[in-house]
XYZ file of C-alpha atoms in Angstrom:
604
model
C 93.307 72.249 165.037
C 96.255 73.964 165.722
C 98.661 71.546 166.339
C 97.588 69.864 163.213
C 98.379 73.323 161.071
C 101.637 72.961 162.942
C 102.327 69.732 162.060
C 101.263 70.201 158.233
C 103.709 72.998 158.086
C 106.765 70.977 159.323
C 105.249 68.154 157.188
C 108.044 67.453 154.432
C 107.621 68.186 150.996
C 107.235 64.758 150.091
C 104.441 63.877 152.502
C 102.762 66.729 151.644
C 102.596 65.914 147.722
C 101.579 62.185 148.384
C 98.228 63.585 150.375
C 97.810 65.894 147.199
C 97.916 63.615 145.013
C 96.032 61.258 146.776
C 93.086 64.416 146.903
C 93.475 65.093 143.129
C 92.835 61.278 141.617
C 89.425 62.967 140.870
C 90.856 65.530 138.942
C 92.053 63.860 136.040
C 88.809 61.483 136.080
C 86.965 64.614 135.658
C 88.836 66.903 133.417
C 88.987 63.552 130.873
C 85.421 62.594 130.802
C 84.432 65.841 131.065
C 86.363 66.514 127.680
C 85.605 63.431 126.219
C 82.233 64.647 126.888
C 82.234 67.969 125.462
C 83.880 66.527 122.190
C 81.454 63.934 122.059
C 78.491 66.688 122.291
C 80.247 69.046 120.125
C 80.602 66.154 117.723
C 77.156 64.937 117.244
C 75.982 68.675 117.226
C 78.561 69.182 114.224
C 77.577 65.901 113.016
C 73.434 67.451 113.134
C 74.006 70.535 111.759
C 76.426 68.692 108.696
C 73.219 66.527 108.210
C 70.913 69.376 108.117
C 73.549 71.285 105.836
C 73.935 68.040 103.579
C 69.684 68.322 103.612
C 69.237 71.782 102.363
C 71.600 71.148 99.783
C 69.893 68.172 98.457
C 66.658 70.602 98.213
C 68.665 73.362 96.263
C 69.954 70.231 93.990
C 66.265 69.298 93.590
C 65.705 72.549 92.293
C 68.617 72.238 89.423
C 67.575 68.524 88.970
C 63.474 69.560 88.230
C 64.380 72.374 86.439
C 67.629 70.939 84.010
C 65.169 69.292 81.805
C 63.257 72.536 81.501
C 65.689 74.299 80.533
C 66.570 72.010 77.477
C 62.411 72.352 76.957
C 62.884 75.758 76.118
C 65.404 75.381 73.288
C 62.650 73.230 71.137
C 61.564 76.012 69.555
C 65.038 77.100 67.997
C 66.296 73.004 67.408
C 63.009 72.254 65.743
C 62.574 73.045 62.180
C 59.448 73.223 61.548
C 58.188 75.099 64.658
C 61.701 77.434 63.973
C 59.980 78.568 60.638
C 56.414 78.709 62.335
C 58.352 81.156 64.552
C 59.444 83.245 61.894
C 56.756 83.552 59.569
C 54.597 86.636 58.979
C 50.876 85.200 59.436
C 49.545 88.476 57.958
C 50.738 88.260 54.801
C 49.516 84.954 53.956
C 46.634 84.330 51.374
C 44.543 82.446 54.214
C 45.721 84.078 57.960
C 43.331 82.541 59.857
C 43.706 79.122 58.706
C 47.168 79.141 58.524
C 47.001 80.655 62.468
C 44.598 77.762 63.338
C 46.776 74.722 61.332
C 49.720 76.232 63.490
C 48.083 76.629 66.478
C 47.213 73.415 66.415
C 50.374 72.264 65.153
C 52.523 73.758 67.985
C 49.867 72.699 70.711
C 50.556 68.821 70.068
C 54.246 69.515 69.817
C 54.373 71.454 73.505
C 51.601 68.388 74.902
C 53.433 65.405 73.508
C 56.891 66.370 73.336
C 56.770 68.731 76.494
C 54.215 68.071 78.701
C 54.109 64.432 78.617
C 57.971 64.450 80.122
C 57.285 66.532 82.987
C 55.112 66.852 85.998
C 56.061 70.011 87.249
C 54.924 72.218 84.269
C 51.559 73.849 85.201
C 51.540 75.241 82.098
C 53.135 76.279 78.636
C 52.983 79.118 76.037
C 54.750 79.707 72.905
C 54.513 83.392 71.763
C 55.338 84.743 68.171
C 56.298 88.992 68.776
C 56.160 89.244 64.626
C 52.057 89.091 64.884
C 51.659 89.896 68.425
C 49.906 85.934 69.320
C 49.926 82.662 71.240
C 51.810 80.761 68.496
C 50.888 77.410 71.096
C 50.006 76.368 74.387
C 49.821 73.471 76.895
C 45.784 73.707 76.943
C 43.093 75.034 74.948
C 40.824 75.445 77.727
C 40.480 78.914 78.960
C 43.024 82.513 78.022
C 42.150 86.032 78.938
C 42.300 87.926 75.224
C 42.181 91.100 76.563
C 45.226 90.357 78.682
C 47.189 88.891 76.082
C 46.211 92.112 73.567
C 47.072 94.796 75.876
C 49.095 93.521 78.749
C 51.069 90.263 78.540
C 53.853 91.871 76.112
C 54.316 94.304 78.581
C 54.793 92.747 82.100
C 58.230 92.730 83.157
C 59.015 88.987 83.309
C 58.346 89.236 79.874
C 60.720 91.823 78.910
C 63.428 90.034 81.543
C 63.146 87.255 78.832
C 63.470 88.913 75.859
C 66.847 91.164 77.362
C 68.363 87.918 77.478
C 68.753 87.446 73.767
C 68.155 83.627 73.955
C 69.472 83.076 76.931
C 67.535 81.301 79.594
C 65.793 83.233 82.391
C 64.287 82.116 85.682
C 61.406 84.158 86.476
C 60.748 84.633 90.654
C 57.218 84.570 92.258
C 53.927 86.500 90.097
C 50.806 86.192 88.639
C 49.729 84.164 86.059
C 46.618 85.463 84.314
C 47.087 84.761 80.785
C 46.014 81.065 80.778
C 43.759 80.794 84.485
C 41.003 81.895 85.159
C 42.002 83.840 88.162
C 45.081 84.863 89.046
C 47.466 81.923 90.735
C 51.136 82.524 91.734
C 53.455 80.536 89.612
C 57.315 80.995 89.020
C 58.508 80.793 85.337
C 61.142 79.309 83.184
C 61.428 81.295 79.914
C 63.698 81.516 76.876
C 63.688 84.282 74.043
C 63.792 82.537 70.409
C 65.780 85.040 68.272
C 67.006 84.637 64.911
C 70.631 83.562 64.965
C 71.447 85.405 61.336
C 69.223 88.224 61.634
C 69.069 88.256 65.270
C 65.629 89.428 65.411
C 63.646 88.272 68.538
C 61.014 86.083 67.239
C 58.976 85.419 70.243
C 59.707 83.486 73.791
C 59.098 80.142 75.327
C 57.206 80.156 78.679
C 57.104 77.504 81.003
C 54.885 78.488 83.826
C 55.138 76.151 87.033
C 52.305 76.730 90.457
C 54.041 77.518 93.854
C 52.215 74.361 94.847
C 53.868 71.741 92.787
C 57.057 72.637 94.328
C 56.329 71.223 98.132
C 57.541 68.046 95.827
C 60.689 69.079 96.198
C 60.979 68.715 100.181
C 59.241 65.060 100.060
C 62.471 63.199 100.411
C 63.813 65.274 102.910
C 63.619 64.731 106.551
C 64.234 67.293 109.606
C 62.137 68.040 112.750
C 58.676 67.938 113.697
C 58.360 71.492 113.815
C 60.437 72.610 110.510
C 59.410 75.528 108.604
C 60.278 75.051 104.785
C 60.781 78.558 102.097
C 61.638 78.406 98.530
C 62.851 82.453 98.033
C 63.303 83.601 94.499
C 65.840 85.650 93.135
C 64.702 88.906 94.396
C 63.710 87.565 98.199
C 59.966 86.927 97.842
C 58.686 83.696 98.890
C 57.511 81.528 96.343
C 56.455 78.135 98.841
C 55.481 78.046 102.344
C 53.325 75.350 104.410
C 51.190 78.471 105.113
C 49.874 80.007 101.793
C 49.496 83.217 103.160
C 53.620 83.540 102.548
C 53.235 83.407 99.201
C 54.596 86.448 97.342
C 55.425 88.078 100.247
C 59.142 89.028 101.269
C 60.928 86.821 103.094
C 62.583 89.825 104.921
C 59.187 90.557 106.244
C 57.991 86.678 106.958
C 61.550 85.182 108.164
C 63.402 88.657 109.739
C 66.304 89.112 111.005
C 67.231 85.281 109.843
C 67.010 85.885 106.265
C 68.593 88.971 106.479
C 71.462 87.105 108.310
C 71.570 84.596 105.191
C 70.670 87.139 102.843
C 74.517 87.042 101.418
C 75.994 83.862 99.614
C 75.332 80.993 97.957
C 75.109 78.669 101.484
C 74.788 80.761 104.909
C 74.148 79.223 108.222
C 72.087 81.380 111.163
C 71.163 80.567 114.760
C 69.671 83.063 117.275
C 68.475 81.867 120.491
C 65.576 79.710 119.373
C 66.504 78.092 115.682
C 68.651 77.622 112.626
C 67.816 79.316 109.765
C 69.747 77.763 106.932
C 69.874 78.737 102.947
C 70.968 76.724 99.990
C 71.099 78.708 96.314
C 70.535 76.704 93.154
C 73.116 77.687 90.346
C 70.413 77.382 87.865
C 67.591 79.250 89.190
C 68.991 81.261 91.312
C 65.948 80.401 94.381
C 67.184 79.807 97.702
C 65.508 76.897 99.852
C 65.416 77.970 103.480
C 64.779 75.981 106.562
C 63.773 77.196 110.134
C 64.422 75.087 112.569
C 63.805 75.190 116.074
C 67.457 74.476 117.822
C 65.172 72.459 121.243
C 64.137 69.654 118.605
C 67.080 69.469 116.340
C 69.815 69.178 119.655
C 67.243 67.585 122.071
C 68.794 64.175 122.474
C 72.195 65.516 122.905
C 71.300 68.707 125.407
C 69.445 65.509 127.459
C 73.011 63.894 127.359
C 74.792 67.172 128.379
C 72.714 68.314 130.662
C 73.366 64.483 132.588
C 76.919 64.568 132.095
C 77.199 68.730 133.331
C 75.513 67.695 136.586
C 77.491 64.790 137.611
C 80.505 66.697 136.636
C 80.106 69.285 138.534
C 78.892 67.327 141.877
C 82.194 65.615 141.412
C 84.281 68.743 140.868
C 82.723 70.485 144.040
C 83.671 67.678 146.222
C 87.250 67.076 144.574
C 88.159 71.299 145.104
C 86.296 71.044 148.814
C 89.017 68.285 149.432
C 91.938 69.939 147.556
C 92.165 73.614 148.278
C 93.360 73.897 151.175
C 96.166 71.040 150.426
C 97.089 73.284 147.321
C 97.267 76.193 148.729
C 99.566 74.713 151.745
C 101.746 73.529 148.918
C 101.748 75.935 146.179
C 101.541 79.230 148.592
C 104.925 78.910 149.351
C 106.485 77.897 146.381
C 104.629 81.261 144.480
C 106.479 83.665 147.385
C 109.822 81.994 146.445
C 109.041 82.158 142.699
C 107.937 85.902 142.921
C 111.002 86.904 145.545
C 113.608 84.641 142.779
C 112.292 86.085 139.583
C 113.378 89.831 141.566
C 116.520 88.574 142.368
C 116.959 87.629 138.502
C 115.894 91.203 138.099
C 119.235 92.127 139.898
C 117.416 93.244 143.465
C 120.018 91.485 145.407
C 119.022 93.347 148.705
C 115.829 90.895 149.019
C 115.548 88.465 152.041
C 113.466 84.932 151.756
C 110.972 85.166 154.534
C 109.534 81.596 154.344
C 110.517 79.959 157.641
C 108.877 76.238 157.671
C 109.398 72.862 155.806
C 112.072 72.481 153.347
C 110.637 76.018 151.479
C 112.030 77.170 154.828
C 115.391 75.173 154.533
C 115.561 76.177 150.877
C 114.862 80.048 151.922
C 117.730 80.634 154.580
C 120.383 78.403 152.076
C 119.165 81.580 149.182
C 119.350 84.338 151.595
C 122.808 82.872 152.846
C 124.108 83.075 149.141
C 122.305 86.121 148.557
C 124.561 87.750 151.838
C 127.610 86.205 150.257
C 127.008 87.287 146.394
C 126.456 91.213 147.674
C 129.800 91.205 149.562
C 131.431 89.640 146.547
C 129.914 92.195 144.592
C 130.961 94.620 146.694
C 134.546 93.712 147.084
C 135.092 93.187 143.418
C 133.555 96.303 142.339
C 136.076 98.568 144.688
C 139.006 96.148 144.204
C 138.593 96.663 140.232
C 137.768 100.383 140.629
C 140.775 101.133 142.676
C 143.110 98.579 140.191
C 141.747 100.931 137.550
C 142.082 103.854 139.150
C 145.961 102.934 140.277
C 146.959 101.382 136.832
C 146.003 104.313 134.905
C 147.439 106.586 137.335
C 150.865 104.387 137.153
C 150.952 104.125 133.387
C 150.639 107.961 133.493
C 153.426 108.647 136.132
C 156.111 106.768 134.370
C 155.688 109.372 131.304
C 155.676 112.742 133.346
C 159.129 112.145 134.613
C 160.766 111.595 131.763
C 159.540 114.694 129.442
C 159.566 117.185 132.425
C 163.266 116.186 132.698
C 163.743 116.850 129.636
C 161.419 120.255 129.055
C 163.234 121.507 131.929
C 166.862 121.066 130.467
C 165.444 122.236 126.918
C 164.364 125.510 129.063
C 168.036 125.412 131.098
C 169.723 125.380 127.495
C 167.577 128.291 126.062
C 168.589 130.315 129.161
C 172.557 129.809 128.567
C 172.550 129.993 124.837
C 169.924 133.178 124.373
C 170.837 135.220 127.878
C 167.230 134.553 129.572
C 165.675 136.142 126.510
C 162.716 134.508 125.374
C 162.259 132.892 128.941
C 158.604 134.134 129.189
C 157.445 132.462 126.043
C 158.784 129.241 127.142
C 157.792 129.509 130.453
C 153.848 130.037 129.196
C 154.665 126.721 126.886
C 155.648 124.868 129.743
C 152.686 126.322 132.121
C 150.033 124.413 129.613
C 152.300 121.988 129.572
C 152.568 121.418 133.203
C 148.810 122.502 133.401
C 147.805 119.516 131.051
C 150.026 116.680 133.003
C 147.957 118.170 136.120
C 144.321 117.068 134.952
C 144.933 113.091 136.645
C 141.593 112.508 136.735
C 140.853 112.230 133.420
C 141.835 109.269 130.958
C 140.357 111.079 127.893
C 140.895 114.621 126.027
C 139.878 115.627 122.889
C 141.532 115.543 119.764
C 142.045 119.476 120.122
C 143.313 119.248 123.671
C 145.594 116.875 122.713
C 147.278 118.392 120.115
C 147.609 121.896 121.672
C 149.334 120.129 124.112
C 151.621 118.830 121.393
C 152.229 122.529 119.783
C 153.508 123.809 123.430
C 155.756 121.004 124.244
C 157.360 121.265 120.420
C 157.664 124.772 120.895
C 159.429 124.397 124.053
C 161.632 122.173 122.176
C 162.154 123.966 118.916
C 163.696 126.723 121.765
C 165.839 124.158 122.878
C 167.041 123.188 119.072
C 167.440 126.764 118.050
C 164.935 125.834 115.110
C 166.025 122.606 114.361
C 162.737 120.883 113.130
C 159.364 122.376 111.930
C 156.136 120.420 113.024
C 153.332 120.445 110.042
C 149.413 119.530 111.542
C 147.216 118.121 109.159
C 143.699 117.033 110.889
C 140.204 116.279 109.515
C 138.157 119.186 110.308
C 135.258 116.481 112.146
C 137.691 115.148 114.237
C 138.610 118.183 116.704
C 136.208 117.022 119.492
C 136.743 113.329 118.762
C 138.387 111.926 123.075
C 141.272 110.253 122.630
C 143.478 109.008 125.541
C 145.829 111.237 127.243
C 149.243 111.803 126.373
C 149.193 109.111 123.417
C 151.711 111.447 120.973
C 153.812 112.840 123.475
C 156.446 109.731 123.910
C 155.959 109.690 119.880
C 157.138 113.255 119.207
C 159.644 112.760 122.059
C 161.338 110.176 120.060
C 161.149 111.988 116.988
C 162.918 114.760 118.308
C 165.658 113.814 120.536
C 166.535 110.068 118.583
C 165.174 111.196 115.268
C 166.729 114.605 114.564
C 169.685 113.977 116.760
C 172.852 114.925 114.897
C 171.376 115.068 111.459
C 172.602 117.556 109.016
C 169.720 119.142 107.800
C 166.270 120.254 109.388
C 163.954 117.891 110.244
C 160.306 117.470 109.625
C 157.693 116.470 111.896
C 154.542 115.790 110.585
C 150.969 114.497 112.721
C 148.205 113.535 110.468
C 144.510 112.575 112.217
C 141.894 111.475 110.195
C 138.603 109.356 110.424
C 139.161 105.572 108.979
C 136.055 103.434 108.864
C 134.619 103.983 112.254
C 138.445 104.726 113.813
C 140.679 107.283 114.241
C 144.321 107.018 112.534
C 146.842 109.152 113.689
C 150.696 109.062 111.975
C 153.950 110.608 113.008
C 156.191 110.611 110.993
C 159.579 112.272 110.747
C 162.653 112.681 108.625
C 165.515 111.654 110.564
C 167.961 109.162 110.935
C 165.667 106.305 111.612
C 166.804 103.212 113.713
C 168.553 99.988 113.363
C 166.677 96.820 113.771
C 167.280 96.243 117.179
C 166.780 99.906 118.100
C 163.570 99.158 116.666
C 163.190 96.088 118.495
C 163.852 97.817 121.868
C 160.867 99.998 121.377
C 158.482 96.592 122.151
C 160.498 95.954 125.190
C 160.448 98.392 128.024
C 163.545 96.531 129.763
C 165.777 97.237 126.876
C 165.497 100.695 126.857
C 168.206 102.913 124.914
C 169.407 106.433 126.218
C 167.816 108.127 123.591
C 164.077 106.399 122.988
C 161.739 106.617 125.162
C 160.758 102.957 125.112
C 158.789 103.173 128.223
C 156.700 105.714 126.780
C 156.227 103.613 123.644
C 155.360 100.354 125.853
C 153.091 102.801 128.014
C 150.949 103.659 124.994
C 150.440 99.948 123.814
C 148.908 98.887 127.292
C 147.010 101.527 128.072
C 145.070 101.393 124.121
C 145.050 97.565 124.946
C 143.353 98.131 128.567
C 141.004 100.614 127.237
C 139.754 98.976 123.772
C 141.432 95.467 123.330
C 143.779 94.040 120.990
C 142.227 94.985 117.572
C 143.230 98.565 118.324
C 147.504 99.492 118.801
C 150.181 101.171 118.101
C 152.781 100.120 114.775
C 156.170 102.029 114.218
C 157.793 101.201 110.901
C 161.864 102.803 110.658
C 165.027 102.376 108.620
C 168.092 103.899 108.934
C 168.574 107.198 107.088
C 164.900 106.786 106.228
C 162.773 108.398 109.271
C 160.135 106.797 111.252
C 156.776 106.182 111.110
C 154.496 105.661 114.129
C 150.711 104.922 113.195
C 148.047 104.481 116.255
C 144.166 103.193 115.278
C 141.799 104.019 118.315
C 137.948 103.905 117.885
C 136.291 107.136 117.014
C 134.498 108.354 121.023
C 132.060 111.502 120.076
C 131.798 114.256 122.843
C 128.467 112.154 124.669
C 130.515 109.357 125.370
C 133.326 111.696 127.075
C 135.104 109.240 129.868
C 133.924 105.900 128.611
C 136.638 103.677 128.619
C 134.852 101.071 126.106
């Protein structure tokens, strides 16, 4: 056993997926029938339950189909003439009331037998009633009707008044008693219509159409479910009005059905299962009753659970023998490749100090190549990071240098000439000038100052200067008050003031004027120097972009300085642009990007 886990793990890749595949032919076979299967169950159960759907709807349109023809029924009295005046005429104050009452009692009771009755099966029975002198104006039989009833009660039950609040309109009346016309009382549902005047608007009576809970089984005779199917017709307000078993009748349905009618208690077509049936509701737009069929789930699915149930078990016999077979070919195949897919995806992470620890088959091969590369990439890393730090750290340092040279030679001569010319007075002012000025070339390790640093800087080396020119020049400030702790780089208006003063005011008859302006522009800092003196010539001018042509007097080096260093430290859409004629002054403008106080050091 051993040597054969030896020999699988120096197995090749290759080999190793042929036996896998060769284990997983199964697979497929079974994921594919076994979804063909499902959607073939899941099909015929959708297929069932449309059916059953399609079924309860056809009841619910039985409903609107038996009762459509009722409801034109009910509008004889107000399209028919003759029985329209019967309606509205006052019985009492005729010169023979009982006759008249009897010739249009019988008149109305052949109209509701042979224009009514005669059309309809489903009418138990009929009653026209006239409110203006409190009677039976007609009825479907002459048989058998409670007086007393009609005298003191029938005006008065609610169904009644339900019709008459309708002012002619129809109303479907739900599950009660009818004891007007029988001779005990038998639960019937009603169709009724108020007959009202349509200039006066006075109710005249109502049209009754009384129909017995047990003429409506007629309505399920065409329709066809399961053995064991239990069938409701629900009225409006949820009391049964059919059921196979009698005893239902007129009771709730909430009470008979449970928590399956209170589940389809909502909406015009609702669909319920618990464990052990359907309950399923269909509303007719007419009357308003519900039809509602039970149904036990173990008849209507039986044929198809048979077929699932046979196609489960094979299934799963053939899936336990296919992952017997396979898992321990997977796992020698994918085990592996997760390690070096979990170890990679930390390495994308930027963990670099990782090592691949897989040591057999070409995972193995493929692990010593990555840590290999790995080794190299962190001493590339390495080497480029303190190659680039110290090029940095050396460029900056040599941009700097070649500007401290030239302005301490010449702060020291301006201090040399103050000496002769004033006797050493005035030597301890200059001297403290010179200390911050010395003091600020000292901080090396730092490529940014603030705005505020910077310019102080500039007021000591002027003054050291304006000792040295006896007053020559005045320097003006004007800065933006938010811009004091804005960094800047380091000695960027030193080599510009330089030139102003000894090129710019050199020789010039009158006293020159130095002005430095720093204000916020659109997300950058602007800073101008300008100055009144003699300007230069177009190749003077020239010479300042070109630190090889450098003239006696401008400090082109110092100019060429501040170009690379802005370039090296924010790119090429930030510089420095000088504008001069002669006689006309100079203008020097720089555009840096505004650095707040957090970002104090950052180079961008």
């Amino acid at each position: 056993m051993k040597v054969l886990k030896n020999h699988w793990l120096q197995m090749a890749l290759r080999q190793k997926l042929i036996v896998a595949f060769a284990c997983f032919i199964v697979i497929p076979y079974i994921i594919i029938g076994g979804t063909l299967s499902w959607l073939f169950v899941q099909s015929n159960k959708r297929m069932i339950l449309d059916a059953t759907l399609a079924n309860n709807r056809q009841i619910a349109q039985n409903i609107d189909t038996s009762l459509s023809p009722l409801l034109r029924f009910t509008m004889v009295p107000v399209q028919n003439k003759a029985l329209f005046q019967l309606m509205r005429k006052d019985y009492e104050a005729a010169a023979f009331p009982l006759l008249e009452r009897s010739q249009a009692f019988d008149e109305v009771g052949d109209l509701i037998r042979n224009s009514i009755m005669l059309y309809t099966d489903l009418i138990d029975s009929a009653v026209i009633y006239q409110s203006k002198n409190n009677m039976i104006l007609g009825r479907s039989n002459n048989d058998y009707m409670n007086h007393a009833y009609l005298e003191h009660e029938f005006y008065h039950e609610p169904f009644v008044q339900s019709i008459l609040s309708q002012h002619g309109n129809y109303v479907s009346v739900g599950i009660h008693e009818e004891r007007l016309l029988s001779i005990k009382p038998t639960p019937v549902v009603s169709i009724g219509r108020a007959v009202v005047d349509p200039f006066s608007k006075e109710k005249l009576g109502f049209i009754l159409f009384n129909i017995n809970a047990e003429n409506l089984k007629s309505l399920w005779s065409d329709i066809q479910f399961t053995k064991h199917a239990r069938y409701y017709l629900v009225d409006q307000n949820a009391n049964i009005i059919y059921s196979k078993d009698g005893g239902d009748i007129g009771k709730s349905a909430e009470a008979v059905l449970g928590k399956s009618f209170q589940a389809i208690a909502g909406g015009k077509e609702q669909l319920y299962q618990d464990k052990q049936n359907y309950a399923i509701k269909a509303t007719s737009s007419l009357s308003g009753w519900s039809a509602v069929t039970v149904i036990p789930k173990h008849e209507l699915f039986g044929f198809v659970d048979t077929i699932l149930r046979t196609i489960a078990i094979s299934l799963f016999v053939l899936l336990g023998l296919s992952i017997a077979a396979s898992i321990y070919i997977a796992t020698g195949v994918t085990k592996p490749l997760r390690r070096l897919e979990r170890q990679m995806k930390l390495v994308s992470q930027g963990e670099l100090d990782i090592s691949i620890d897989i040591q057999h088959g070409e995972f193995g091969k493929i692990g010593v190549t990555i840590n290999r590369m790995l080794q190299d990439i962190r001493r590339m890393i390495r080497t480029i990071y303190t190659e680039e730090q110290e090029k940095r750290r050396l460029e900056t340092l040599a941009l700097q240098s070649q500007i401290r040279p030239h302005f301490m030679y010449n702060t020291l001569n301006a201090i040399k000439w103050m000496a002769n010319m004033q006797g050493a007075s005035g030597i301890e002012e200059a001297l403290t000038a010179f200390s911050s000025v010395i003091q600020f070339t000292a901080r090396t390790q730092l490529d940014f100052v603030s705005v505020r640093e910077e310019i102080q800087f500039i007021r000591d080396y002027a003054k050291i200067l304006d000792f040295r020119y006896l007053g020559k020049f005045e320097l003006t400030l004007d800065i933006d008050e938010g811009v004091w702790e804005y960094q800047i780089l380091k000695f960027l208006l030193q080599p510009l003031v330089e030139n102003a003063i000894f090129h710019g005011f050199d020789a010039i008859p009158y006293k020159g004027k130095l002005e430095i302006r720093v204000h916020e522009e659109e997300g950058n800092i602007r800073i101008t120097v300008t100055d009144n003196g003699r300007g230069m010539s177009p190749q003077q001018l020239g010479s300042m972009n070109d630190s090889r042509q450098v003239d006696d007097n401008l400090n082109a080096i110092g100019i060429s300085n501040i170009r690379k260093r802005i370039e090296l430290h924010f790119g090429t859409s930030y510089g420095l642009t000088i504008t001069s004629a002669e006689n006309a002054g100079t203008a020097a403008s720089l555009l840096v990007p505004v650095i707040k106080p957090a970002f104090k050091g950052d180079s961008r």
